């Protein structure tokens, strides 16, 4: 009986030991098994919205249009003794030949935009009409010629009872100096006297000649060799003529307001 009891106690102890071992094993597995790593949700990065690329400013250099300007101003002066000789009154006539480089049609070149300038005053100009009565040398104002671009010539006048010291022309707010000053001469006719005699009338209605232009006279010369003499302020070439046919004389004047009812040239025969 005692052995059966001991046997039962031994079985119970074995079962208890097995249960304790199973519990220990479970606890061991639970405590030693690696814990799963926490799932890390990566932060949501908002999608980058593509930025509109602004192109660099385009540098556009506008074509620079050159301004209309005066290229040259020539002033011709007819003094009272000259205008009286020409029959247009005892007054000063200032004749302007203005060369303009006109770049655009909208840039005006009419008479109203030009002024004559002296040391202490400006003067309105008028269209050239008096000296151009002799059109061999002086052109009139012509509006039709000014309706274009390019190089144009504007012919203007200023009439005064007193002398004026004109030194510039004002155009579109800018002043341009007078580059050329020429006096006008009045010569009604030319005579050659001496060894032979010839007469030549000057050209034009008013007998006006700008002193910067050589005056040409064609004559017939009798046989022989002749020397031609001129008064002061006048130069004649050639000074010696071989006669027996036609000859051409070129007459030049000093830049003065000369007046000759008759310009006499002497002819002397050379031996």
Short mmCIF file of C-alpha atoms in Angstrom, two decimals:
data_model
loop_
_atom_site.label_atom_id
_atom_site.label_comp_id
_atom_site.label_asym_id
_atom_site.label_seq_id
_atom_site.Cartn_x
_atom_site.Cartn_y
_atom_site.Cartn_z
CA UNK A 1 0.00 0.00 0.00
CA UNK A 2 2.79 2.25 0.85
CA UNK A 3 4.43 1.58 -2.48
CA UNK A 4 1.24 2.48 -4.36
CA UNK A 5 1.01 5.72 -2.46
CA UNK A 6 4.59 6.50 -3.18
CA UNK A 7 4.04 5.67 -6.81
CA UNK A 8 1.10 8.06 -7.01
CA UNK A 9 3.05 10.78 -5.31
CA UNK A 10 5.89 10.22 -7.76
CA UNK A 11 3.53 10.52 -10.76
CA UNK A 12 1.99 13.67 -9.35
CA UNK A 13 5.41 15.17 -8.76
CA UNK A 14 6.41 14.26 -12.31
CA UNK A 15 3.30 15.90 -13.75
CA UNK A 16 3.87 19.00 -11.64
CA UNK A 17 7.48 19.18 -12.76
CA UNK A 18 6.40 18.80 -16.39
CA UNK A 19 3.85 21.56 -16.02
CA UNK A 20 6.40 23.82 -14.38
CA UNK A 21 8.85 23.12 -17.19
CA UNK A 22 6.23 23.91 -19.82
CA UNK A 23 5.38 27.18 -18.09
CA UNK A 24 9.03 28.09 -17.81
CA UNK A 25 9.53 27.34 -21.49
CA UNK A 26 6.60 29.50 -22.52
CA UNK A 27 7.85 32.35 -20.37
CA UNK A 28 11.30 31.97 -21.81
CA UNK A 29 10.04 32.07 -25.41
CA UNK A 30 7.93 35.09 -24.69
CA UNK A 31 10.68 37.02 -23.02
CA UNK A 32 13.56 36.13 -25.31
CA UNK A 33 11.88 36.22 -28.77
CA UNK A 34 12.90 39.39 -30.69
CA UNK A 35 10.18 41.98 -30.73
CA UNK A 36 9.07 42.95 -34.21
CA UNK A 37 10.45 46.31 -35.21
CA UNK A 38 7.78 48.99 -35.21
CA UNK A 39 6.61 49.81 -38.65
CA UNK A 40 7.85 53.30 -39.43
CA UNK A 41 5.64 55.11 -41.86
CA UNK A 42 7.86 57.50 -43.75
CA UNK A 43 6.59 61.07 -43.55
CA UNK A 44 4.65 62.04 -46.57
CA UNK A 45 6.62 64.60 -48.52
CA UNK A 46 4.29 66.78 -50.53
CA UNK A 47 5.04 66.54 -54.22
CA UNK A 48 6.99 69.53 -55.37
CA UNK A 49 4.94 71.62 -57.73
CA UNK A 50 7.18 72.58 -60.64
CA UNK A 51 7.83 76.29 -60.49
CA UNK A 52 7.15 78.13 -63.70
CA UNK A 53 10.51 79.20 -65.01
CA UNK A 54 10.50 82.90 -65.76
CA UNK A 55 12.74 83.52 -68.75
CA UNK A 56 15.31 86.21 -68.23
CA UNK A 57 14.18 89.55 -69.60
CA UNK A 58 15.04 89.83 -73.22
CA UNK A 59 17.19 92.82 -73.85
CA UNK A 60 15.81 94.38 -76.97
CA UNK A 61 17.80 97.28 -78.17
CA UNK A 62 15.48 99.38 -80.25
CA UNK A 63 17.02 100.53 -83.43
CA UNK A 64 18.20 104.03 -82.82
CA UNK A 65 16.95 106.34 -85.51
CA UNK A 66 19.37 109.11 -86.24
CA UNK A 67 17.99 112.57 -85.80
CA UNK A 68 17.38 114.91 -88.68
CA UNK A 69 20.11 117.54 -88.68
CA UNK A 70 21.61 120.37 -90.65
CA UNK A 71 24.71 119.42 -92.62
CA UNK A 72 25.75 122.82 -93.95
CA UNK A 73 24.66 126.45 -93.93
CA UNK A 74 25.80 128.98 -96.52
CA UNK A 75 24.79 132.63 -96.12
CA UNK A 76 24.76 135.04 -99.06
CA UNK A 77 24.57 138.75 -98.25
CA UNK A 78 23.30 141.42 -100.61
CA UNK A 79 24.01 144.87 -99.17
CA UNK A 80 21.90 147.98 -99.96
CA UNK A 81 24.24 149.21 -102.72
CA UNK A 82 23.94 145.82 -104.42
CA UNK A 83 20.18 145.51 -104.04
CA UNK A 84 19.76 149.07 -105.30
CA UNK A 85 21.86 148.21 -108.36
CA UNK A 86 19.60 145.19 -108.92
CA UNK A 87 16.47 147.32 -108.61
CA UNK A 88 15.01 145.63 -105.52
CA UNK A 89 15.43 148.46 -103.03
CA UNK A 90 18.01 149.73 -100.56
CA UNK A 91 17.90 146.89 -98.06
CA UNK A 92 19.97 144.04 -96.73
CA UNK A 93 18.97 140.65 -98.05
CA UNK A 94 20.31 137.57 -96.26
CA UNK A 95 19.88 134.46 -98.38
CA UNK A 96 20.28 131.07 -96.66
CA UNK A 97 21.13 127.83 -98.43
CA UNK A 98 20.53 125.22 -95.72
CA UNK A 99 21.41 121.59 -96.41
CA UNK A 100 19.43 119.20 -94.20
CA UNK A 101 19.85 115.46 -93.75
CA UNK A 102 16.22 114.53 -93.19
CA UNK A 103 15.83 111.09 -91.60
CA UNK A 104 12.05 110.97 -91.13
CA UNK A 105 9.13 112.58 -92.91
CA UNK A 106 7.66 113.65 -89.57
CA UNK A 107 10.68 115.88 -88.95
CA UNK A 108 9.61 119.27 -90.33
CA UNK A 109 11.73 121.20 -92.79
CA UNK A 110 9.29 124.01 -93.54
CA UNK A 111 10.22 127.67 -93.29
CA UNK A 112 8.63 127.99 -89.85
CA UNK A 113 11.09 125.75 -88.01
CA UNK A 114 14.22 127.72 -88.95
CA UNK A 115 15.48 130.90 -87.31
CA UNK A 116 18.48 133.12 -87.92
CA UNK A 117 20.61 133.73 -84.83
CA UNK A 118 22.77 136.73 -83.95
CA UNK A 119 24.66 137.46 -80.74
CA UNK A 120 21.59 138.79 -78.93
CA UNK A 121 18.51 137.94 -80.98
CA UNK A 122 16.78 135.41 -83.21
CA UNK A 123 14.89 136.25 -86.40
CA UNK A 124 12.10 134.55 -88.28
CA UNK A 125 12.92 133.62 -91.86
CA UNK A 126 10.81 133.80 -94.99
CA UNK A 127 10.83 131.69 -98.13
CA UNK A 128 13.49 132.78 -100.61
CA UNK A 129 11.87 134.94 -103.26
CA UNK A 130 13.90 138.10 -103.95
CA UNK A 131 17.38 136.92 -104.91
CA UNK A 132 15.90 133.89 -106.72
CA UNK A 133 14.51 136.30 -109.29
CA UNK A 134 17.94 135.59 -110.75
CA UNK A 135 17.73 131.80 -110.93
CA UNK A 136 21.11 131.31 -112.49
CA UNK A 137 22.63 131.44 -109.01
CA UNK A 138 19.85 131.60 -106.40
CA UNK A 139 17.17 128.95 -106.07
CA UNK A 140 13.69 129.67 -104.70
CA UNK A 141 12.04 127.91 -101.80
CA UNK A 142 10.28 124.85 -103.20
CA UNK A 143 7.92 122.99 -100.89
CA UNK A 144 7.48 120.16 -103.38
CA UNK A 145 11.18 119.31 -103.10
CA UNK A 146 10.86 118.99 -99.32
CA UNK A 147 8.29 116.18 -99.29
CA UNK A 148 10.89 113.45 -99.00
CA UNK A 149 13.65 112.13 -96.80
CA UNK A 150 17.35 112.30 -97.54
CA UNK A 151 19.51 115.33 -98.19
CA UNK A 152 17.37 118.34 -99.05
CA UNK A 153 18.18 122.02 -99.57
CA UNK A 154 16.03 124.70 -98.00
CA UNK A 155 16.31 128.23 -99.42
CA UNK A 156 15.25 131.02 -97.07
CA UNK A 157 15.65 134.79 -96.78
CA UNK A 158 15.76 137.53 -94.19
CA UNK A 159 15.28 141.16 -95.21
CA UNK A 160 16.50 143.95 -92.93
CA UNK A 161 16.94 147.71 -93.07
CA UNK A 162 20.03 147.46 -90.86
CA UNK A 163 23.04 145.15 -90.99
CA UNK A 164 22.80 142.00 -88.89
CA UNK A 165 25.59 139.84 -87.53
CA UNK A 166 24.08 136.45 -88.26
CA UNK A 167 26.25 133.64 -86.92
CA UNK A 168 24.00 130.57 -86.75
CA UNK A 169 20.73 128.96 -87.76
CA UNK A 170 18.43 127.40 -85.18
CA UNK A 171 16.61 124.21 -86.11
CA UNK A 172 14.55 121.95 -83.83
CA UNK A 173 16.09 123.43 -80.70
CA UNK A 174 19.69 123.17 -81.85
CA UNK A 175 21.96 125.84 -83.29
CA UNK A 176 24.20 125.29 -86.28
CA UNK A 177 26.98 127.76 -87.13
CA UNK A 178 27.15 129.54 -90.46
CA UNK A 179 29.96 127.77 -92.30
CA UNK A 180 30.18 129.97 -95.37
CA UNK A 181 29.51 133.70 -95.81
CA UNK A 182 29.47 135.07 -99.36
CA UNK A 183 28.77 138.59 -100.57
CA UNK A 184 26.74 139.19 -103.68
CA UNK A 185 27.97 141.48 -106.48
CA UNK A 186 25.90 143.41 -109.00
CA UNK A 187 27.43 143.59 -112.49
CA UNK A 188 25.23 144.76 -115.33
CA UNK A 189 27.59 144.23 -118.21
CA UNK A 190 31.23 143.51 -119.05
CA UNK A 191 33.23 145.39 -121.66
CA UNK A 192 36.67 144.72 -123.05
CA UNK A 193 38.34 147.89 -124.31
CA UNK A 194 41.69 148.66 -125.83
CA UNK A 195 43.32 146.79 -128.66
CA UNK A 196 39.90 145.26 -129.40
CA UNK A 197 36.44 145.95 -128.03
CA UNK A 198 33.84 143.46 -126.92
CA UNK A 199 30.70 143.68 -124.78
CA UNK A 200 29.04 140.92 -122.77
CA UNK A 201 25.87 141.17 -120.73
CA UNK A 202 25.70 139.29 -117.45
CA UNK A 203 23.19 136.52 -116.96
CA UNK A 204 19.96 136.78 -115.11
CA UNK A 205 17.23 139.30 -114.53
CA UNK A 206 18.87 141.12 -111.62
CA UNK A 207 22.53 141.03 -112.71
CA UNK A 208 23.42 139.50 -109.35
CA UNK A 209 26.46 137.24 -109.08
CA UNK A 210 27.64 135.47 -105.91
CA UNK A 211 31.32 136.21 -105.48
CA UNK A 212 32.18 132.56 -104.80
CA UNK A 213 31.23 131.53 -108.35
CA UNK A 214 33.64 132.21 -111.25
CA UNK A 215 31.91 134.07 -114.07
CA UNK A 216 32.63 132.80 -117.59
CA UNK A 217 32.63 135.03 -120.68
CA UNK A 218 33.02 133.70 -124.22
CA UNK A 219 34.38 136.17 -126.78
CA UNK A 220 36.00 136.23 -130.21
CA UNK A 221 39.51 137.64 -130.34
CA UNK A 222 41.17 139.11 -133.44
CA UNK A 223 44.54 137.72 -134.50
CA UNK A 224 47.42 138.62 -132.24
CA UNK A 225 48.62 138.16 -128.67
CA UNK A 226 46.77 140.19 -126.03
CA UNK A 227 47.17 140.85 -122.34
CA UNK A 228 43.98 141.36 -120.34
CA UNK A 229 43.93 143.68 -117.32
CA UNK A 230 41.26 143.82 -114.61
CA UNK A 231 40.41 146.40 -111.93
CA UNK A 232 41.15 145.80 -108.23
CA UNK A 233 39.03 143.09 -106.57
CA UNK A 234 38.67 141.31 -109.93
CA UNK A 235 40.86 138.54 -111.35
CA UNK A 236 40.78 137.41 -114.99
CA UNK A 237 42.28 134.22 -116.38
CA UNK A 238 43.99 133.67 -118.68
CA UNK A 239 45.83 136.95 -118.42
CA UNK A 240 47.17 136.46 -121.96
CA UNK A 241 45.02 135.60 -124.98
CA UNK A 242 46.17 134.19 -128.27
CA UNK A 243 43.80 135.72 -130.81
CA UNK A 244 42.48 134.51 -134.09
CA UNK A 245 39.38 132.71 -132.82
CA UNK A 246 37.13 132.15 -129.83
CA UNK A 247 38.39 132.52 -126.27
CA UNK A 248 36.98 132.00 -122.80
CA UNK A 249 37.64 134.39 -119.92
CA UNK A 250 37.07 133.28 -116.33
CA UNK A 251 36.37 136.20 -114.01
CA UNK A 252 36.69 135.84 -110.24
CA UNK A 253 35.66 138.39 -107.64
CA UNK A 254 36.97 139.22 -104.20
CA UNK A 255 34.41 138.41 -101.50
CA UNK A 256 33.03 141.94 -101.23
CA UNK A 257 29.71 143.64 -102.10
CA UNK A 258 30.93 144.86 -105.50
CA UNK A 259 28.84 147.00 -107.84
CA UNK A 260 29.66 147.61 -111.51
CA UNK A 261 27.26 149.18 -113.93
CA UNK A 262 29.97 148.25 -116.40
CA UNK A 263 32.96 146.10 -115.55
CA UNK A 264 35.73 147.20 -117.90
CA UNK A 265 38.61 144.88 -118.76
CA UNK A 266 41.58 146.30 -120.63
CA UNK A 267 43.05 144.59 -123.70
CA UNK A 268 46.59 145.41 -124.74
CA UNK A 269 48.31 143.84 -127.71
CA UNK A 270 51.68 142.28 -127.02
CA UNK A 271 54.49 142.76 -129.52
#
